[in-house]
Short mmCIF file of C-alpha atoms and ligand atoms in Angstrom, two decimals:
data_model
loop_
_atom_site.label_atom_id
_atom_site.label_comp_id
_atom_site.label_asym_id
_atom_site.label_seq_id
_atom_site.Cartn_x
_atom_site.Cartn_y
_atom_site.Cartn_z
CA UNK A 26 93.50 226.56 33.84
CA UNK A 27 94.30 227.00 37.39
CA UNK A 28 97.27 228.99 36.44
CA UNK A 29 98.62 230.98 39.15
CA UNK A 30 96.13 229.93 41.50
CA UNK A 31 96.99 228.46 45.08
CA UNK A 32 95.94 227.24 47.85
CA UNK A 33 97.81 227.80 50.77
CA UNK A 34 96.68 226.01 54.52
CA UNK A 35 97.59 228.14 57.33
CA UNK A 36 97.72 227.32 60.93
CA UNK A 37 96.24 230.23 62.98
CA UNK A 38 97.62 229.03 65.99
CA UNK A 39 95.16 228.60 69.58
CA UNK A 40 93.66 232.10 69.43
CA UNK A 41 96.32 234.88 71.12
CA UNK A 42 97.33 237.19 67.89
CA UNK A 43 100.89 236.97 68.70
CA UNK A 44 101.07 233.41 68.09
CA UNK A 45 100.56 233.40 64.64
CA UNK A 46 103.31 233.03 62.53
CA UNK A 47 105.06 235.17 60.36
CA UNK A 48 104.37 233.50 57.29
CA UNK A 49 100.85 233.27 58.46
CA UNK A 50 100.73 237.18 58.29
CA UNK A 51 102.07 237.79 55.60
CA UNK A 52 99.62 235.18 53.26
CA UNK A 53 96.71 236.76 55.14
CA UNK A 54 97.94 239.94 53.91
CA UNK A 55 98.30 238.71 50.10
CA UNK A 56 94.88 236.34 49.98
CA UNK A 57 92.84 237.41 47.63
CA UNK A 58 90.10 235.32 49.88
CA UNK A 59 90.24 233.74 53.22
CA UNK A 60 88.06 230.66 53.90
CA UNK A 61 88.11 230.23 57.87
CA UNK A 62 86.02 228.72 60.81
CA UNK A 63 85.68 230.17 64.35
CA UNK A 64 88.65 227.82 65.51
CA UNK A 65 91.24 230.78 65.15
CA UNK A 66 89.09 232.42 67.49
CA UNK A 67 87.56 236.30 67.71
CA UNK A 68 91.04 238.22 68.13
CA UNK A 69 92.39 236.51 64.92
CA UNK A 70 88.74 236.10 62.79
CA UNK A 71 88.21 240.12 63.98
CA UNK A 72 92.22 241.06 62.70
CA UNK A 73 91.40 239.35 58.65
CA UNK A 74 91.65 242.05 56.40
CA UNK A 75 88.86 243.18 54.65
CA UNK A 76 90.40 243.77 51.05
CA UNK A 77 90.79 239.97 50.77
CA UNK A 78 87.23 238.22 49.90
CA UNK A 79 86.23 236.12 53.81
CA UNK A 80 84.37 232.96 53.43
CA UNK A 81 82.81 231.66 56.63
CA UNK A 82 82.21 228.17 56.34
CA UNK A 83 81.38 227.74 60.11
CA UNK A 84 81.79 224.45 60.61
CA UNK A 85 81.80 224.43 64.43
CA UNK A 86 81.48 221.79 67.56
CA UNK A 87 78.79 219.52 65.22
CA UNK A 88 76.83 222.81 63.78
CA UNK A 89 78.27 222.71 59.94
CA UNK A 90 77.52 225.37 58.56
CA UNK A 91 79.54 223.48 54.77
CA UNK A 92 80.51 219.96 54.17
CA UNK A 93 83.88 219.04 54.37
CA UNK A 94 83.20 218.25 51.08
CA UNK A 95 81.93 221.90 50.05
CA UNK A 96 84.54 223.67 51.86
CA UNK A 97 86.56 220.90 49.53
CA UNK A 98 85.19 222.31 46.21
CA UNK A 99 85.29 225.90 47.34
CA UNK A 100 88.84 225.75 48.01
CA UNK A 101 89.32 223.80 44.59
CA UNK A 102 87.15 226.31 42.65
CA UNK A 103 88.39 229.55 43.82
CA UNK A 104 92.32 228.07 43.02
CA UNK A 105 91.17 227.38 39.76
CA UNK A 106 89.75 230.77 39.20
CA UNK A 107 93.25 231.82 39.46
CA UNK A 108 93.00 232.98 43.35
CA UNK A 109 95.23 233.40 46.06
CA UNK A 110 92.75 231.11 48.66
CA UNK A 111 94.33 231.41 52.51
CA UNK A 112 92.82 228.72 53.99
CA UNK A 113 93.24 229.12 58.15
CA UNK A 114 92.24 226.64 60.20
CA UNK A 115 93.14 227.02 64.16
CA UNK A 116 96.26 225.65 65.51
CA UNK A 117 98.19 223.79 63.20
CA UNK A 118 96.51 222.87 59.75
CA UNK A 119 97.68 218.89 60.27
CA UNK A 120 96.88 218.23 64.24
CA UNK A 121 93.19 216.81 63.93
CA UNK A 122 92.22 219.86 61.47
CA UNK A 123 91.58 217.70 58.78
CA UNK A 124 94.18 219.78 56.74
CA UNK A 125 95.30 216.53 55.39
CA UNK A 126 91.84 215.97 54.30
CA UNK A 127 92.15 219.09 52.23
CA UNK A 128 95.43 218.57 51.44
CA UNK A 129 94.22 215.11 49.63
CA UNK A 130 91.96 216.75 47.46
CA UNK A 131 93.67 219.73 46.43
CA UNK A 132 96.32 217.96 45.11
CA UNK A 133 93.90 215.46 43.48
CA UNK A 134 92.46 217.85 41.34
CA UNK A 135 96.00 219.30 40.48
CA UNK A 136 95.47 222.90 42.88
CA UNK A 137 98.73 223.74 43.84
CA UNK A 138 99.14 224.06 47.60
CA UNK A 139 101.61 224.50 51.11
CA UNK A 140 100.86 224.19 54.57
CA UNK A 141 102.41 226.76 57.01
CA UNK A 142 102.39 225.06 60.03
CA UNK A 143 101.23 226.79 63.01
CA UNK A 144 101.56 226.65 66.82
CA UNK A 145 99.23 223.43 68.12
CA UNK A 146 96.34 224.33 71.06
CA UNK A 147 97.96 221.05 72.30
CA UNK A 148 100.95 222.58 73.25
CA UNK A 149 100.56 226.29 73.68
CA UNK A 150 97.31 226.15 75.35
CA UNK A 151 98.60 223.80 78.20
CA UNK A 152 101.98 226.50 79.02
CA UNK A 153 99.77 229.49 78.79
CA UNK A 154 97.35 227.23 81.39
CA UNK A 155 100.73 226.87 83.08
CA UNK A 156 101.24 223.08 81.97
CA UNK A 157 104.67 221.97 80.40
CA UNK A 158 103.38 218.92 78.71
CA UNK A 159 106.59 217.32 79.37
CA UNK A 160 108.83 217.13 82.19
CA UNK A 161 112.15 215.13 83.12
CA UNK A 162 110.56 214.35 86.48
CA UNK A 163 106.80 213.99 85.25
CA UNK A 164 106.50 213.11 81.76
CA UNK A 165 108.97 211.33 79.29
CA UNK A 166 106.07 210.93 76.39
CA UNK A 167 103.33 213.06 75.18
CA UNK A 168 99.94 211.01 74.07
CA UNK A 169 97.78 213.84 72.08
CA UNK A 170 94.76 211.83 71.10
CA UNK A 171 91.05 212.79 69.79
CA UNK A 172 87.77 212.52 72.07
CA UNK A 173 85.96 211.86 68.93
CA UNK A 174 87.10 209.63 66.41
CA UNK A 175 84.70 208.71 63.77
CA UNK A 176 82.41 206.45 64.95
CA UNK A 177 82.66 203.42 62.20
CA UNK A 178 85.15 200.81 62.92
CA UNK A 179 87.62 200.18 66.14
CA UNK A 180 89.16 202.73 68.33
CA UNK A 181 92.89 203.53 66.64
CA UNK A 182 93.81 204.20 70.45
CA UNK A 183 95.50 201.72 72.45
CA UNK A 184 93.39 202.47 76.21
CA UNK A 185 94.95 200.02 78.09
CA UNK A 186 98.69 201.40 76.72
CA UNK A 187 97.80 204.60 76.91
CA UNK A 188 96.49 204.15 80.64
CA UNK A 189 99.84 201.88 82.00
CA UNK A 190 101.86 204.76 79.51
CA UNK A 191 103.17 206.99 82.43
CA UNK A 192 103.20 210.57 80.40
CA UNK A 193 100.99 212.63 79.90
CA UNK A 194 98.01 213.11 77.61
CA UNK A 195 96.74 215.66 75.57
CA UNK A 196 92.84 215.01 74.77
CA UNK A 197 91.57 217.35 71.89
CA UNK A 198 88.16 217.05 70.90
CA UNK A 199 87.44 216.11 74.78
CA UNK A 200 84.47 218.19 76.22
CA UNK A 201 81.79 216.00 75.74
CA UNK A 202 83.38 212.39 75.49
CA UNK A 203 84.94 213.03 79.21
CA UNK A 204 82.39 210.83 80.60
CA UNK A 205 83.46 207.93 77.96
CA UNK A 206 87.41 208.22 77.91
CA UNK A 207 88.04 209.06 81.76
CA UNK A 208 86.38 206.06 83.06
CA UNK A 209 87.78 204.14 80.56
CA UNK A 210 91.63 205.53 81.75
CA UNK A 211 90.37 204.22 85.17
CA UNK A 212 89.72 200.76 84.20
CA UNK A 213 92.77 200.24 82.23
CA UNK A 214 94.89 201.31 85.90
CA UNK A 215 95.27 204.99 85.42
CA UNK A 216 95.48 205.88 89.48
CA UNK A 217 91.76 207.80 89.67
CA UNK A 218 94.03 210.65 91.84
CA UNK A 219 96.26 211.56 88.41
CA UNK A 220 95.88 215.34 88.04
CA UNK A 221 93.88 216.95 85.28
CA UNK A 222 93.27 220.18 84.04
CA UNK A 223 90.41 221.32 81.10
CA UNK A 224 91.34 224.55 79.45
CA UNK A 225 88.79 226.42 77.40
CA UNK A 226 89.71 228.77 75.02
CA UNK A 227 93.36 228.48 75.89
CA UNK A 228 95.39 231.48 75.05
CA UNK A 229 92.62 233.82 74.43
CA UNK A 230 91.18 237.30 76.87
CA UNK A 231 88.44 234.48 78.14
CA UNK A 232 89.93 232.12 78.70
CA UNK A 233 89.33 229.69 81.85
CA UNK A 234 91.42 226.90 83.98
CA UNK A 235 89.36 223.57 85.35
CA UNK A 236 91.00 221.75 87.73
CA UNK A 237 90.41 218.20 89.16
CA UNK A 238 91.11 214.59 89.05
CA UNK A 239 90.19 211.09 87.15
CA UNK A 240 88.44 210.44 89.88
CA UNK A 241 86.49 214.45 90.47
CA UNK A 242 87.06 216.22 86.41
CA UNK A 243 83.49 214.55 84.88
CA UNK A 244 81.59 215.87 87.91
CA UNK A 245 83.28 219.39 87.96
CA UNK A 246 83.47 219.66 84.79
CA UNK A 247 79.23 219.54 84.39
CA UNK A 248 78.89 221.62 87.57
CA UNK A 249 80.95 224.41 85.60
CA UNK A 250 79.04 223.88 82.52
CA UNK A 251 82.65 223.29 80.43
CA UNK A 252 82.32 224.07 76.70
CA UNK A 253 84.45 223.82 73.46
CA UNK A 254 86.49 224.18 72.27
CA UNK A 255 89.33 222.50 75.29
CA UNK A 256 91.95 220.66 75.75
CA UNK A 257 92.06 218.30 78.24
CA UNK A 258 95.15 217.63 79.69
CA UNK A 259 95.63 214.12 82.24
CA UNK A 260 98.88 213.63 83.97
CA UNK A 261 101.43 214.93 86.77
CA UNK A 262 102.89 217.74 85.31
CA UNK A 263 99.78 219.35 85.74
CA UNK A 264 100.57 220.08 88.79
CA UNK A 265 103.62 222.41 88.08
CA UNK A 266 100.59 224.49 87.22
CA UNK A 267 101.11 225.51 90.70
CA UNK A 268 104.37 226.70 90.60
CA UNK A 269 103.67 228.15 87.00
CA UNK A 270 100.41 229.47 86.25
CA UNK A 271 101.04 232.67 88.74
CA UNK A 272 103.38 233.99 85.65
CA UNK A 273 100.39 233.88 83.24
CA UNK A 274 98.73 236.79 83.50
CA UNK A 275 95.18 235.78 81.86
CA UNK A 276 95.64 232.38 83.49
CA UNK A 277 96.04 233.93 87.08
CA UNK A 278 92.75 235.93 86.54
CA UNK A 279 90.36 233.35 84.64
CA UNK A 280 91.41 230.09 86.97
CA UNK A 281 88.42 228.32 88.43
CA UNK A 282 90.72 226.34 90.51
CA UNK A 283 88.97 222.98 92.53
CA UNK A 284 91.17 220.85 93.14
N1 SAH B 15 94.30 221.87 64.19
C1 SAH B 15 93.81 222.41 65.64
C2 SAH B 15 92.86 221.44 66.83
C3 SAH B 15 91.91 221.27 66.17
S1 SAH B 15 90.63 220.31 66.94
C4 SAH B 15 95.31 222.59 66.50
O1 SAH B 15 96.51 222.36 66.24
O2 SAH B 15 95.34 223.30 67.73
C5 SAH B 15 89.98 220.81 67.79
C6 SAH B 15 90.27 221.15 69.00
O3 SAH B 15 91.33 221.99 69.16
C7 SAH B 15 89.16 221.52 69.69
O4 SAH B 15 88.11 220.58 69.53
C8 SAH B 15 89.80 221.95 70.77
O5 SAH B 15 89.85 220.52 71.60
C9 SAH B 15 91.25 222.07 70.86
N2 SAH B 15 91.42 223.55 70.16
C10 SAH B 15 91.82 224.52 69.21
N3 SAH B 15 91.83 225.80 69.54
C11 SAH B 15 91.93 225.76 71.29
C12 SAH B 15 92.14 226.67 72.13
N4 SAH B 15 92.75 227.96 71.81
N5 SAH B 15 91.70 226.43 73.71
C13 SAH B 15 91.33 224.90 73.91
N6 SAH B 15 91.34 224.14 72.81
C14 SAH B 15 91.58 224.61 71.87
#
């Protein structure tokens, strides 16, 4: 029934088109249908070929135009018609992108699929802002967390452990809940002078970096009207930005430094 149809769960990287993989570019060129949301960003979305059918599922920061179930159904239906479907997802498909959920639904429906990893925003976005997420002198642990856990049930994050971990914390989807988890980290013993950077629209032309400390960042982010998509980086590695960000053009031009 679904002969020849296949779904590729493809990571687009964080937004700079040059950070797309060779496999992503090839598959986008070969696709009959490309199913995407806004996370890959304007430059990548503008480059999608118009010979493929393009479907914007518009799932963006709570403003869902299609539910996850509807997206799953769409992928299954197109593949069942024998089409080559690219499900283009920002960053890496399996890091907080619901790629795992989509893969499981495809498997359940008996649809062949492949995952094509992408460069994740969790690491590349700090890099473009001059922040290496680890450094032998500053952090031997990197924790990537979501600022938006599913509401039901207890948190899967051990905040006490995290606050004491002495590593780098990268928070995805962490803008609207900043005022909740930042005080929580301080309550659990993380120093209030720990540096924090928020990078909006990282790796894109309009990237903006805002910096502060655990103590100041909630206020500063409010003043600057920081918006998603943004990466929050917490830890001593943020200081390396002073030395390293000069070498990165886009970070240089658009910084809104307050530290
Ligand atoms: N799978 C993606 C993450 C999906 S969750 C990845 O690997 O990058 C969506 C979150 O990713 C956003 O809320 C934001 O925190 C982060 N994000 C993705 N692209 C970004 C970018 N270019 N700049 C800043 N944050 C980004």
